[in-house]
CSV table of C-alpha atoms and ligand atoms in Angstrom, one decimal:
chain,number,residue,atom,x,y,z
A,106,UNK,CA,15.0,-10.9,-20.9
A,107,UNK,CA,14.5,-7.3,-21.7
A,108,UNK,CA,11.5,-6.7,-24.0
A,109,UNK,CA,9.5,-3.5,-24.1
A,110,UNK,CA,5.9,-4.0,-25.2
A,111,UNK,CA,4.0,-1.4,-23.1
A,112,UNK,CA,3.7,1.2,-25.8
A,113,UNK,CA,2.5,-1.2,-28.5
A,114,UNK,CA,-1.0,-0.8,-29.8
A,115,UNK,CA,-1.8,-4.3,-28.7
A,116,UNK,CA,-1.1,-3.6,-25.1
A,117,UNK,CA,-2.8,-0.2,-25.1
A,118,UNK,CA,-5.9,-1.8,-26.6
A,119,UNK,CA,-5.7,-4.6,-24.1
A,120,UNK,CA,-5.7,-2.1,-21.2
A,121,UNK,CA,-8.8,-0.4,-22.7
A,122,UNK,CA,-10.5,-3.8,-22.8
A,123,UNK,CA,-9.4,-4.9,-19.3
A,124,UNK,CA,-10.7,-1.6,-17.9
A,125,UNK,CA,-14.1,-2.2,-19.3
A,126,UNK,CA,-14.1,1.0,-21.5
A,127,UNK,CA,-15.8,-0.9,-24.3
A,128,UNK,CA,-18.6,-2.1,-21.9
A,129,UNK,CA,-21.9,-0.5,-20.9
A,130,UNK,CA,-22.5,-0.4,-17.1
A,131,UNK,CA,-20.0,-0.5,-14.3
A,132,UNK,CA,-18.7,2.7,-12.7
A,133,UNK,CA,-17.1,5.3,-14.9
A,134,UNK,CA,-14.8,6.7,-12.2
A,135,UNK,CA,-13.7,3.1,-11.2
A,136,UNK,CA,-12.9,2.4,-14.9
A,137,UNK,CA,-10.8,5.6,-15.2
A,138,UNK,CA,-8.9,4.9,-11.9
A,139,UNK,CA,-8.3,1.2,-12.7
A,140,UNK,CA,-7.1,2.1,-16.2
A,141,UNK,CA,-4.6,4.5,-14.7
A,142,UNK,CA,-3.5,2.0,-12.0
A,143,UNK,CA,-3.2,-1.0,-14.4
A,144,UNK,CA,-1.3,1.1,-16.9
A,145,UNK,CA,1.2,2.1,-14.3
A,146,UNK,CA,1.7,-1.5,-13.2
A,147,UNK,CA,2.0,-2.8,-16.7
A,148,UNK,CA,4.5,-0.2,-17.5
A,149,UNK,CA,6.6,-0.9,-14.4
A,150,UNK,CA,6.6,-4.6,-15.2
A,151,UNK,CA,8.1,-3.6,-18.6
A,152,UNK,CA,10.5,-1.0,-17.1
A,153,UNK,CA,11.9,-3.3,-14.3
A,154,UNK,CA,11.6,-6.5,-16.3
A,155,UNK,CA,9.5,-8.0,-13.4
A,156,UNK,CA,9.8,-11.8,-13.5
A,157,UNK,CA,6.8,-14.1,-13.1
A,158,UNK,CA,8.5,-15.2,-9.8
A,159,UNK,CA,8.5,-11.6,-8.5
A,160,UNK,CA,5.0,-10.9,-9.7
A,161,UNK,CA,3.4,-14.0,-8.0
A,162,UNK,CA,5.5,-13.3,-4.9
A,163,UNK,CA,3.8,-9.9,-4.7
A,164,UNK,CA,0.4,-11.4,-5.3
A,165,UNK,CA,1.0,-13.8,-2.4
A,166,UNK,CA,2.1,-10.9,-0.1
A,167,UNK,CA,-1.1,-9.0,-1.0
A,168,UNK,CA,-3.1,-12.1,0.1
A,169,UNK,CA,-1.1,-12.3,3.3
A,170,UNK,CA,-1.8,-8.6,4.0
A,171,UNK,CA,-5.5,-9.2,3.5
A,172,UNK,CA,-5.7,-12.4,5.6
A,173,UNK,CA,-3.9,-10.6,8.4
A,174,UNK,CA,-6.2,-7.6,8.1
A,175,UNK,CA,-3.1,-5.4,7.8
A,176,UNK,CA,-4.2,-3.2,4.9
A,177,UNK,CA,-4.9,-0.4,7.4
A,178,UNK,CA,-1.4,-0.8,8.9
A,179,UNK,CA,0.6,-1.0,5.7
A,180,UNK,CA,-1.3,2.1,4.4
A,181,UNK,CA,0.2,4.6,7.0
A,182,UNK,CA,3.5,2.7,6.7
A,183,UNK,CA,3.6,3.6,3.0
A,184,UNK,CA,2.6,7.2,3.8
A,185,UNK,CA,-0.9,7.1,2.3
A,186,UNK,CA,-2.6,8.4,5.5
A,187,UNK,CA,-0.1,11.3,5.8
A,188,UNK,CA,-0.4,12.1,2.1
A,189,UNK,CA,-4.2,12.4,2.5
A,190,UNK,CA,-3.7,14.7,5.4
A,191,UNK,CA,-1.3,16.8,3.4
A,192,UNK,CA,-3.9,17.2,0.7
A,193,UNK,CA,-6.6,18.3,3.2
A,194,UNK,CA,-4.0,20.7,4.7
A,195,UNK,CA,-3.3,22.2,1.3
A,196,UNK,CA,-7.1,22.6,0.6
A,197,UNK,CA,-7.5,24.5,3.9
A,198,UNK,CA,-4.4,26.6,3.2
A,199,UNK,CA,-6.0,27.6,0.0
A,200,UNK,CA,-9.1,28.6,1.9
A,201,UNK,CA,-6.8,30.5,4.3
A,202,UNK,CA,-7.8,28.6,7.4
A,203,UNK,CA,-5.0,29.3,9.9
A,204,UNK,CA,-4.0,29.0,13.6
A,205,UNK,CA,-5.8,25.7,14.1
A,206,UNK,CA,-4.5,22.4,15.7
A,207,UNK,CA,-3.0,20.2,13.0
A,208,UNK,CA,-4.7,17.0,11.9
A,209,UNK,CA,-2.9,13.8,11.8
A,210,UNK,CA,-3.7,10.2,10.9
A,211,UNK,CA,-6.5,8.2,12.5
A,212,UNK,CA,-4.9,4.8,12.2
A,213,UNK,CA,-6.9,1.6,12.0
A,214,UNK,CA,-7.6,1.0,15.8
A,215,UNK,CA,-10.6,3.3,16.6
A,216,UNK,CA,-13.7,1.5,18.0
A,217,UNK,CA,-17.0,3.4,17.9
A,218,UNK,CA,-19.4,3.6,20.8
A,219,UNK,CA,-17.1,4.3,23.8
A,220,UNK,CA,-19.1,5.3,26.9
A,221,UNK,CA,-19.9,9.1,27.2
A,222,UNK,CA,-18.9,11.1,30.2
A,223,UNK,CA,-19.4,14.8,31.1
A,224,UNK,CA,-16.2,16.7,31.6
A,225,UNK,CA,-14.2,13.9,33.2
A,226,UNK,CA,-13.7,10.2,33.1
A,227,UNK,CA,-11.3,7.4,34.0
A,228,UNK,CA,-10.1,5.4,31.1
A,229,UNK,CA,-8.1,2.6,32.7
A,230,UNK,CA,-9.6,-0.2,34.9
A,231,UNK,CA,-7.0,0.1,37.6
A,232,UNK,CA,-5.5,-3.3,37.0
A,233,UNK,CA,-2.2,-1.9,35.9
A,234,UNK,CA,-0.5,-0.7,39.1
A,235,UNK,CA,2.9,-0.4,37.6
A,236,UNK,CA,2.3,2.2,34.9
A,237,UNK,CA,2.5,5.9,35.6
A,238,UNK,CA,-0.8,7.6,36.1
A,239,UNK,CA,-1.6,10.0,33.2
A,240,UNK,CA,-3.7,13.0,33.9
A,241,UNK,CA,-4.8,14.0,30.4
A,242,UNK,CA,-6.5,17.4,30.1
A,243,UNK,CA,-7.0,20.3,27.8
A,244,UNK,CA,-9.3,23.0,26.5
A,245,UNK,CA,-11.1,23.2,23.1
A,246,UNK,CA,-11.3,26.7,21.7
A,247,UNK,CA,-12.2,28.4,18.4
A,248,UNK,CA,-9.8,30.6,16.4
A,249,UNK,CA,-10.9,33.7,18.4
A,250,UNK,CA,-9.8,31.9,21.6
A,251,UNK,CA,-13.4,31.4,22.7
A,252,UNK,CA,-14.1,28.0,24.5
A,253,UNK,CA,-16.1,25.5,22.6
A,254,UNK,CA,-18.6,24.4,25.3
A,255,UNK,CA,-19.9,20.9,25.0
A,256,UNK,CA,-17.3,19.8,22.4
A,257,UNK,CA,-17.2,16.0,22.0
A,258,UNK,CA,-13.7,14.6,22.7
A,259,UNK,CA,-13.0,11.0,21.8
A,260,UNK,CA,-9.8,9.5,23.1
A,261,UNK,CA,-8.2,6.1,22.6
A,262,UNK,CA,-4.7,4.8,23.3
A,263,UNK,CA,-2.7,1.6,23.9
A,264,UNK,CA,-1.9,0.0,27.2
A,265,UNK,CA,1.6,-0.5,28.7
A,266,UNK,CA,2.2,-3.4,26.3
A,267,UNK,CA,1.3,-1.3,23.3
A,268,UNK,CA,-2.0,-3.1,22.8
A,269,UNK,CA,-5.5,-1.7,22.2
A,270,UNK,CA,-8.7,-3.0,23.7
A,271,UNK,CA,-11.1,-4.8,21.3
A,272,UNK,CA,-8.2,-5.8,19.1
A,273,UNK,CA,-6.5,-7.3,22.2
A,274,UNK,CA,-9.4,-9.4,23.7
A,275,UNK,CA,-7.6,-9.7,27.0
A,276,UNK,CA,-8.6,-6.1,27.9
A,277,UNK,CA,-12.1,-5.2,29.1
A,278,UNK,CA,-14.5,-3.6,26.7
A,279,UNK,CA,-13.7,0.0,25.8
A,280,UNK,CA,-10.6,-0.1,28.1
A,281,UNK,CA,-8.5,3.0,27.4
A,282,UNK,CA,-11.2,4.4,25.2
A,283,UNK,CA,-13.7,7.2,26.1
A,284,UNK,CA,-16.0,10.0,24.9
A,285,UNK,CA,-16.0,13.1,27.0
A,286,UNK,CA,-18.3,16.1,26.5
A,287,UNK,CA,-16.3,19.2,27.4
A,288,UNK,CA,-17.6,21.5,30.1
A,289,UNK,CA,-18.8,25.1,29.6
A,290,UNK,CA,-15.2,26.2,29.4
A,291,UNK,CA,-14.5,23.7,26.7
A,292,UNK,CA,-12.3,21.6,29.1
A,293,UNK,CA,-12.0,17.9,29.2
A,294,UNK,CA,-10.1,15.7,31.6
A,295,UNK,CA,-9.3,12.0,31.8
A,296,UNK,CA,-7.4,9.9,34.2
A,297,UNK,CA,-5.5,7.0,32.5
A,298,UNK,CA,-2.1,5.4,32.3
A,299,UNK,CA,0.8,6.5,30.2
A,300,UNK,CA,0.6,4.4,27.0
A,301,UNK,CA,3.5,2.5,25.5
A,302,UNK,CA,4.7,2.8,21.9
A,303,UNK,CA,4.4,-0.3,19.8
A,304,UNK,CA,5.7,-1.9,16.6
A,305,UNK,CA,4.5,-3.9,13.7
A,306,UNK,CA,4.7,-7.6,14.5
A,307,UNK,CA,8.0,-9.1,13.5
A,308,UNK,CA,7.7,-11.3,10.4
A,309,UNK,CA,4.2,-10.1,9.6
A,310,UNK,CA,3.4,-9.1,6.0
A,311,UNK,CA,3.7,-5.4,6.8
A,312,UNK,CA,7.0,-6.0,8.5
A,313,UNK,CA,8.2,-7.9,5.4
A,314,UNK,CA,7.4,-4.9,3.2
A,315,UNK,CA,9.1,-2.5,5.6
A,316,UNK,CA,12.2,-4.7,5.8
A,317,UNK,CA,12.4,-4.6,2.0
A,318,UNK,CA,12.6,-0.9,2.3
A,319,UNK,CA,15.2,-1.1,5.1
A,320,UNK,CA,12.7,0.5,7.5
A,321,UNK,CA,11.5,-0.3,11.0
A,322,UNK,CA,7.8,-0.5,12.0
A,323,UNK,CA,7.9,1.3,15.3
A,324,UNK,CA,5.6,4.0,16.7
A,325,UNK,CA,6.3,6.2,19.6
A,326,UNK,CA,3.9,6.4,22.6
A,327,UNK,CA,0.9,8.4,21.4
A,328,UNK,CA,-2.8,9.2,22.1
A,329,UNK,CA,-5.5,9.4,19.5
A,330,UNK,CA,-8.3,12.0,19.5
A,331,UNK,CA,-11.4,13.0,17.6
A,332,UNK,CA,-12.8,16.5,18.4
A,333,UNK,CA,-16.2,17.6,17.1
A,334,UNK,CA,-18.8,20.3,17.8
A,335,UNK,CA,-21.7,21.7,15.8
A,336,UNK,CA,-20.4,24.7,13.7
A,337,UNK,CA,-16.8,23.4,13.8
A,338,UNK,CA,-14.6,21.3,11.5
A,339,UNK,CA,-14.1,17.8,12.8
A,340,UNK,CA,-10.5,17.2,13.9
A,341,UNK,CA,-8.8,13.8,13.8
A,342,UNK,CA,-5.4,14.0,15.5
A,343,UNK,CA,-3.0,12.5,17.9
A,344,UNK,CA,-0.2,13.5,20.2
A,345,UNK,CA,3.1,11.9,20.5
A,346,UNK,CA,4.7,12.0,23.9
A,347,UNK,CA,8.1,13.7,24.0
A,348,UNK,CA,11.1,11.7,24.9
A,349,UNK,CA,10.2,8.4,23.2
A,350,UNK,CA,13.0,7.1,21.0
A,351,UNK,CA,10.5,7.1,18.1
A,352,UNK,CA,8.9,10.5,18.7
A,353,UNK,CA,10.5,11.8,15.5
A,354,UNK,CA,10.9,8.5,13.8
A,355,UNK,CA,7.3,7.2,13.5
A,356,UNK,CA,6.9,4.5,10.9
A,357,UNK,CA,3.3,5.8,10.3
A,358,UNK,CA,4.4,9.4,9.8
A,359,UNK,CA,1.9,10.8,12.3
A,360,UNK,CA,4.4,13.1,14.1
A,361,UNK,CA,3.9,16.8,13.7
A,362,UNK,CA,5.9,19.3,15.7
A,363,UNK,CA,2.8,21.0,17.2
A,364,UNK,CA,1.6,17.6,18.3
A,365,UNK,CA,4.6,16.5,20.4
A,366,UNK,CA,3.6,17.0,24.0
A,367,UNK,CA,5.9,16.9,27.0
A,368,UNK,CA,4.3,15.2,30.0
A,369,UNK,CA,4.9,17.1,33.3
A,370,UNK,CA,5.7,15.0,36.4
A,371,UNK,CA,3.8,16.2,39.4
A,372,UNK,CA,4.9,15.2,42.9
A,373,UNK,CA,3.3,18.0,44.9
A,374,UNK,CA,1.1,16.4,47.6
A,375,UNK,CA,-1.6,19.0,47.3
A,376,UNK,CA,-1.9,18.5,43.5
A,377,UNK,CA,-2.0,14.8,44.1
A,378,UNK,CA,-4.8,15.1,46.7
A,379,UNK,CA,-6.9,17.5,44.6
A,380,UNK,CA,-7.0,14.8,41.9
A,381,UNK,CA,-7.8,12.1,44.4
A,382,UNK,CA,-4.6,10.2,43.5
A,383,UNK,CA,-2.2,8.1,45.7
A,384,UNK,CA,1.1,9.3,44.4
A,385,UNK,CA,3.1,11.3,41.8
A,386,UNK,CA,1.6,11.3,38.3
A,387,UNK,CA,2.3,12.8,34.9
A,388,UNK,CA,0.1,15.6,33.5
A,389,UNK,CA,-0.4,15.7,29.8
A,390,UNK,CA,-2.0,18.9,28.5
A,391,UNK,CA,-3.4,19.1,25.0
A,392,UNK,CA,-5.3,22.3,24.1
A,393,UNK,CA,-6.8,22.4,20.6
A,394,UNK,CA,-8.2,25.1,18.3
A,395,UNK,CA,-11.0,24.1,15.9
A,396,UNK,CA,-11.8,26.1,12.8
A,397,UNK,CA,-15.4,27.1,12.3
A,398,UNK,CA,-17.4,25.7,9.4
A,399,UNK,CA,-21.0,25.7,8.3
A,400,UNK,CA,-20.5,22.7,6.1
A,401,UNK,CA,-22.2,19.8,7.8
A,402,UNK,CA,-20.0,17.2,6.0
A,403,UNK,CA,-16.8,18.8,7.4
A,404,UNK,CA,-18.3,18.7,10.9
A,405,UNK,CA,-18.4,14.9,10.8
A,406,UNK,CA,-15.5,12.5,10.6
A,407,UNK,CA,-15.0,11.2,7.1
A,408,UNK,CA,-16.7,7.9,6.4
A,409,UNK,CA,-14.5,4.8,6.4
A,410,UNK,CA,-15.1,1.2,7.7
A,411,UNK,CA,-14.5,1.3,11.5
A,412,UNK,CA,-14.9,-1.2,14.3
A,413,UNK,CA,-18.5,-1.1,15.6
A,414,UNK,CA,-19.4,2.0,13.6
A,415,UNK,CA,-23.1,2.0,12.8
A,416,UNK,CA,-23.4,-1.2,14.9
B,554,FE2,FE1,-2.2,4.1,17.8
């Protein structure tokens, strides 16, 4: 079967009707966007001679993605999160904001309300004695190099199995999640464990889509951050640890060169003692530069549904 009906007046009129253009009420922007989206899908059905079997198979897959709550996982896999970042980058390039730490995707696994500490905290509960101790530290500065005293630093990462607390109910509440208020020098410091990378569950709906594209669903070991302070643009970012097989092959496209950090193994007994540790550890240093802004909206993270946000 190879018929082409998309350009006919009947189909074009039908798209206008389906999009509610002939109806009062509703939302004008939604109508415009739905009209564009539906037009593109109708056209591709025509162009690719999509069969009813293929169409209903896709509808079923959408339902599976929704039931598995994997919309927020498939989105970065299809590059949407990175694309939104690129758009924000381009906007700032136009405004000539330079020399700041790059943003990168938030991902779907942030949980609001982690306990607040001043300057330092421990993120792990000590139950994992096998993983390497991670000493995660850095300084928040402005574009002039001045420390941003009292900056709020939110950190979250996976455990050694690649799982996140809250989404993995076997972990304690807010395990490997924290909020640190940086000291007068803009410094923050957290003791934790080196996280593991992780992958999309084999056979899950997201995995099915990636397999159709001949792609894997693996992420390298990484650590998520939000940085904020009054007078500065909110920064959503993450670091990928160097040396992971997926550091430069992240299915979620979060890797940016400036955000690849090499951990430094420290075995010096004096360094171990000053941190009150029992043995060698890996220090991970992540200094950031925030751009100034007076726009209160840019000082906040953008709104999106998040676990326990506004709870
Ligand atoms: Fe993550």
